[in-house]
XYZ file of C-alpha atoms in Angstrom:
299
model
C 13.349 -48.881 19.486
C 15.495 -50.739 17.065
C 17.981 -49.762 14.307
C 18.063 -51.437 10.829
C 20.440 -53.910 12.261
C 17.954 -55.027 14.885
C 19.573 -53.624 17.905
C 17.864 -51.099 20.433
C 18.574 -47.563 19.734
C 20.582 -46.415 23.082
C 20.844 -42.454 23.626
C 23.550 -41.153 21.553
C 24.154 -37.823 23.383
C 24.654 -36.549 26.852
C 21.531 -35.571 29.044
C 23.490 -32.956 30.708
C 25.630 -31.340 28.103
C 24.456 -32.712 24.686
C 27.844 -33.951 23.569
C 28.241 -37.197 21.898
C 28.435 -40.252 24.214
C 31.174 -42.968 23.794
C 30.324 -46.500 24.050
C 32.819 -48.274 26.401
C 31.097 -51.501 26.118
C 27.787 -53.047 24.723
C 26.978 -56.505 25.697
C 24.178 -58.630 24.491
C 23.022 -61.837 26.180
C 20.066 -64.056 25.480
C 17.782 -64.229 28.505
C 14.798 -66.226 27.104
C 14.438 -69.249 24.769
C 10.747 -69.762 23.760
C 10.522 -65.673 23.698
C 13.702 -65.101 22.065
C 14.246 -62.321 24.581
C 17.786 -60.554 24.606
C 19.152 -57.848 26.703
C 21.648 -55.360 26.078
C 23.756 -53.720 28.826
C 25.485 -50.486 27.763
C 28.252 -48.588 29.366
C 28.949 -45.011 28.003
C 30.959 -41.822 28.831
C 30.303 -38.353 27.641
C 32.857 -37.072 25.260
C 32.225 -33.389 26.593
C 31.716 -33.466 30.313
C 32.809 -36.812 31.126
C 29.621 -37.973 32.864
C 28.914 -41.522 32.971
C 25.815 -43.610 31.833
C 24.936 -47.195 31.972
C 21.872 -49.436 31.872
C 20.149 -52.020 30.236
C 17.608 -52.692 27.533
C 15.377 -55.611 27.062
C 13.741 -56.789 23.494
C 11.580 -59.589 22.777
C 11.537 -60.945 19.233
C 8.378 -62.974 17.916
C 8.261 -66.137 15.799
C 7.886 -66.677 12.002
C 6.200 -63.670 10.318
C 2.427 -63.737 10.251
C -0.445 -61.442 10.867
C 0.071 -61.250 14.528
C 3.708 -61.051 14.311
C 3.612 -58.038 11.863
C 0.971 -56.334 14.073
C 3.057 -56.891 17.104
C 6.021 -55.428 15.357
C 4.324 -52.601 13.862
C 2.899 -51.607 17.486
C 6.413 -51.881 18.659
C 7.619 -49.274 16.194
C 4.596 -47.190 16.930
C 5.044 -47.339 20.745
C 8.663 -46.170 20.372
C 7.585 -43.040 18.689
C 4.874 -42.094 20.847
C 6.130 -39.400 23.154
C 7.230 -40.740 26.560
C 4.897 -38.386 28.482
C 1.857 -39.568 26.583
C 2.574 -43.181 27.197
C 3.118 -42.535 30.997
C 0.214 -40.496 31.470
C -2.091 -42.812 29.758
C -1.547 -45.392 32.343
C -4.580 -46.360 34.653
C -4.725 -44.018 37.593
C -5.042 -45.408 41.017
C -8.435 -46.958 42.053
C -9.237 -43.771 44.111
C -9.008 -41.581 41.271
C -10.766 -43.989 38.671
C -14.312 -44.549 37.860
C -16.265 -48.034 38.068
C -14.845 -48.914 34.640
C -11.360 -48.109 35.459
C -11.188 -45.045 33.364
C -9.561 -41.875 34.928
C -11.942 -39.677 36.810
C -10.524 -36.193 36.339
C -13.103 -34.433 38.794
C -12.113 -36.995 41.419
C -8.397 -36.498 40.859
C -8.600 -32.562 40.912
C -10.645 -32.951 44.162
C -8.308 -34.882 46.007
C -5.281 -32.372 45.043
C -4.173 -30.611 48.083
C -3.452 -27.475 46.283
C -5.197 -25.289 43.497
C -5.226 -27.049 40.300
C -5.194 -24.765 37.108
C -6.538 -25.655 33.901
C -7.150 -23.609 30.607
C -10.823 -22.379 30.174
C -12.647 -22.153 26.841
C -10.623 -24.490 24.622
C -8.086 -21.635 23.554
C -6.873 -22.140 20.096
C -8.867 -25.355 19.770
C -6.724 -27.080 22.317
C -8.345 -29.582 24.525
C -7.263 -32.121 27.187
C -5.935 -35.286 25.870
C -3.615 -36.519 28.563
C -3.092 -36.159 32.355
C -0.997 -37.477 35.208
C 0.108 -36.998 38.669
C 3.022 -38.003 41.284
C 2.468 -38.432 44.896
C 4.970 -38.122 47.784
C 4.241 -39.923 51.196
C 0.706 -40.753 49.717
C -0.165 -37.080 48.997
C -0.437 -35.759 45.410
C 2.543 -33.329 45.097
C 2.109 -32.522 41.358
C -0.455 -32.706 38.555
C 0.079 -32.362 34.810
C -2.063 -31.692 31.941
C -1.480 -32.157 28.124
C -3.647 -30.041 25.640
C -3.822 -30.528 21.959
C -5.527 -29.185 18.869
C -6.599 -31.345 15.870
C -7.134 -35.268 15.606
C -5.024 -37.492 17.738
C -2.662 -40.216 16.021
C -0.627 -42.978 17.598
C 2.745 -41.744 16.361
C 4.754 -38.690 17.731
C 4.384 -35.195 16.803
C 3.380 -34.163 13.138
C 4.405 -31.054 11.357
C 2.449 -27.964 12.733
C 0.388 -29.698 15.415
C 0.066 -27.618 18.449
C 0.575 -28.795 22.082
C 0.600 -27.454 25.461
C 1.956 -29.467 28.507
C 1.107 -27.722 32.066
C 2.680 -29.257 35.302
C 2.243 -27.646 38.618
C 2.660 -28.367 42.265
C 4.470 -26.878 45.270
C 7.558 -24.774 44.808
C 10.634 -26.999 43.503
C 14.307 -26.014 42.855
C 15.574 -24.523 39.722
C 17.355 -27.761 38.988
C 14.309 -29.561 39.491
C 12.456 -27.108 37.112
C 15.063 -28.053 34.528
C 14.841 -31.430 34.805
C 10.953 -31.223 34.383
C 11.216 -28.983 31.541
C 13.517 -31.408 29.535
C 10.977 -34.206 30.020
C 7.972 -32.003 29.101
C 9.933 -31.060 25.727
C 10.442 -34.836 25.322
C 6.766 -35.459 25.762
C 5.751 -32.979 23.421
C 7.993 -33.678 20.438
C 8.954 -37.231 20.898
C 12.555 -38.403 22.234
C 14.699 -40.160 19.570
C 18.095 -41.477 20.079
C 19.815 -38.286 19.459
C 17.258 -36.229 21.380
C 19.893 -34.617 24.012
C 22.038 -33.516 21.301
C 19.525 -30.614 20.943
C 17.543 -30.686 24.241
C 19.593 -30.875 27.310
C 19.912 -29.569 30.777
C 22.925 -27.119 29.628
C 20.690 -25.744 26.830
C 17.596 -25.222 28.902
C 19.600 -23.560 31.653
C 21.651 -21.130 29.417
C 18.802 -20.272 27.106
C 17.817 -16.488 26.977
C 14.661 -15.674 28.758
C 12.626 -12.694 29.289
C 9.768 -11.736 32.089
C 6.537 -10.447 31.380
C 3.495 -9.713 33.807
C -0.096 -10.662 32.925
C -3.236 -11.459 34.771
C -4.010 -15.316 35.610
C -6.932 -16.288 37.497
C -7.547 -12.723 38.816
C -3.957 -12.365 40.225
C -0.920 -10.691 38.717
C 1.590 -13.155 37.580
C 5.170 -12.895 36.553
C 5.956 -15.346 33.526
C 9.540 -16.162 32.461
C 9.597 -17.100 28.961
C 12.347 -19.207 26.874
C 12.079 -20.130 23.289
C 13.547 -21.920 20.443
C 12.906 -21.940 16.839
C 15.183 -24.642 15.923
C 15.052 -27.753 15.857
C 11.426 -27.431 16.830
C 9.321 -24.307 17.759
C 9.331 -24.768 21.429
C 8.426 -22.222 24.384
C 8.905 -22.615 27.963
C 7.047 -20.615 30.643
C 7.606 -20.573 34.481
C 4.956 -18.998 36.404
C 4.895 -18.284 40.227
C 1.601 -17.658 41.607
C 1.875 -17.114 45.389
C 3.108 -20.313 46.782
C 2.186 -22.296 43.714
C 4.253 -22.969 40.780
C 3.231 -23.676 37.155
C 5.453 -24.704 34.364
C 4.332 -24.799 30.884
C 5.811 -25.944 27.460
C 4.296 -25.492 24.119
C 5.012 -26.728 20.628
C 4.382 -24.663 17.356
C 2.864 -21.743 19.413
C 4.607 -18.236 19.641
C 5.308 -16.685 22.958
C 2.231 -14.505 22.535
C 0.078 -17.317 21.465
C 1.062 -19.038 24.835
C 0.494 -16.415 26.983
C -3.009 -15.789 25.649
C -3.542 -19.468 26.523
C -2.018 -19.049 29.865
C -4.151 -16.138 30.653
C -7.219 -18.437 30.388
C -6.110 -20.465 33.338
C -8.651 -20.874 36.016
C -8.749 -22.807 39.435
C -10.714 -26.109 38.693
C -11.802 -26.660 42.166
C -13.753 -23.254 41.728
C -14.967 -23.750 38.228
C -17.324 -26.554 37.917
C -18.104 -25.923 34.145
C -14.302 -25.924 33.045
C -13.673 -29.049 35.358
C -16.788 -30.869 33.459
C -15.124 -29.932 29.946
C -11.625 -31.102 30.951
C -13.286 -34.445 31.790
C -15.434 -34.481 28.474
C -12.676 -33.821 26.217
C -10.304 -36.481 27.930
C -13.189 -38.831 27.506
C -13.383 -37.861 23.884
C -9.494 -38.414 23.523
C -9.651 -41.869 25.097
C -12.250 -43.023 22.732
C -10.410 -41.675 19.713
C -7.285 -43.655 20.825
C -9.346 -46.502 21.313
C -10.603 -46.494 17.862
C -7.264 -45.944 16.419
C -5.849 -48.961 18.281
C -9.068 -51.102 17.281
C -8.348 -49.902 13.537
C -4.738 -50.761 13.771
C -5.344 -54.444 15.174
C -8.168 -55.162 12.815
């Protein structure tokens, strides 16, 4: 991402407490000649908690203006506004979770998961699967996540009023781990600009008021812990414990009650072939829509 001066936009606020970051050094060096590739190295300290941050950002500037260059620059701008979670979950899965053409095989992925994988049944509120991902530890899947959305897809970040639900699940994790995942989930739903952590940070998530409700999920009584915000975005977080299984959910532009109704449709995908098939069909349709959008942009 760039600012009007042509420099990449670094985080301006602390991921831990949300206070403004003080830039101690910001060095630029040219690391390419033909590609005009530059790299910025930045060193900052939080003005609130004193946490130190550092890192580097690379940038490639293409040649003289022309159709190809304009397209590439436009793509760069669009990519910077696509929620990070969407970009990560759109990567190719490992061959063992893919079909012959390289496209993700939701059925195969779910069959490989060594725990119950819960997914929403019946497209509640018109929400459909548009993205998925997983992580592994020691060669074994230890987390799987789904993202559901209503309405048409687009290449930029969230648009006013659109509804999204992200669900990630796996073995029990520590509360701190849950907070980190919650922060990443919110960023994936609403997009994470340079000042994202001004409003969304670990302290904000951990100190947010919460309430617990009991509901039925997949035939079992479940305690659901809810935390919600109205500003700067309408976001709700839900933490669910089902026996030894942890489910986390984050929603955008849904009320607490609407999110609960959606969560009550969760079923075990390994035990519900029809719902699993619907997940595969919804994901394939979303992939085709995105491909048409990219083709139109490049045409």
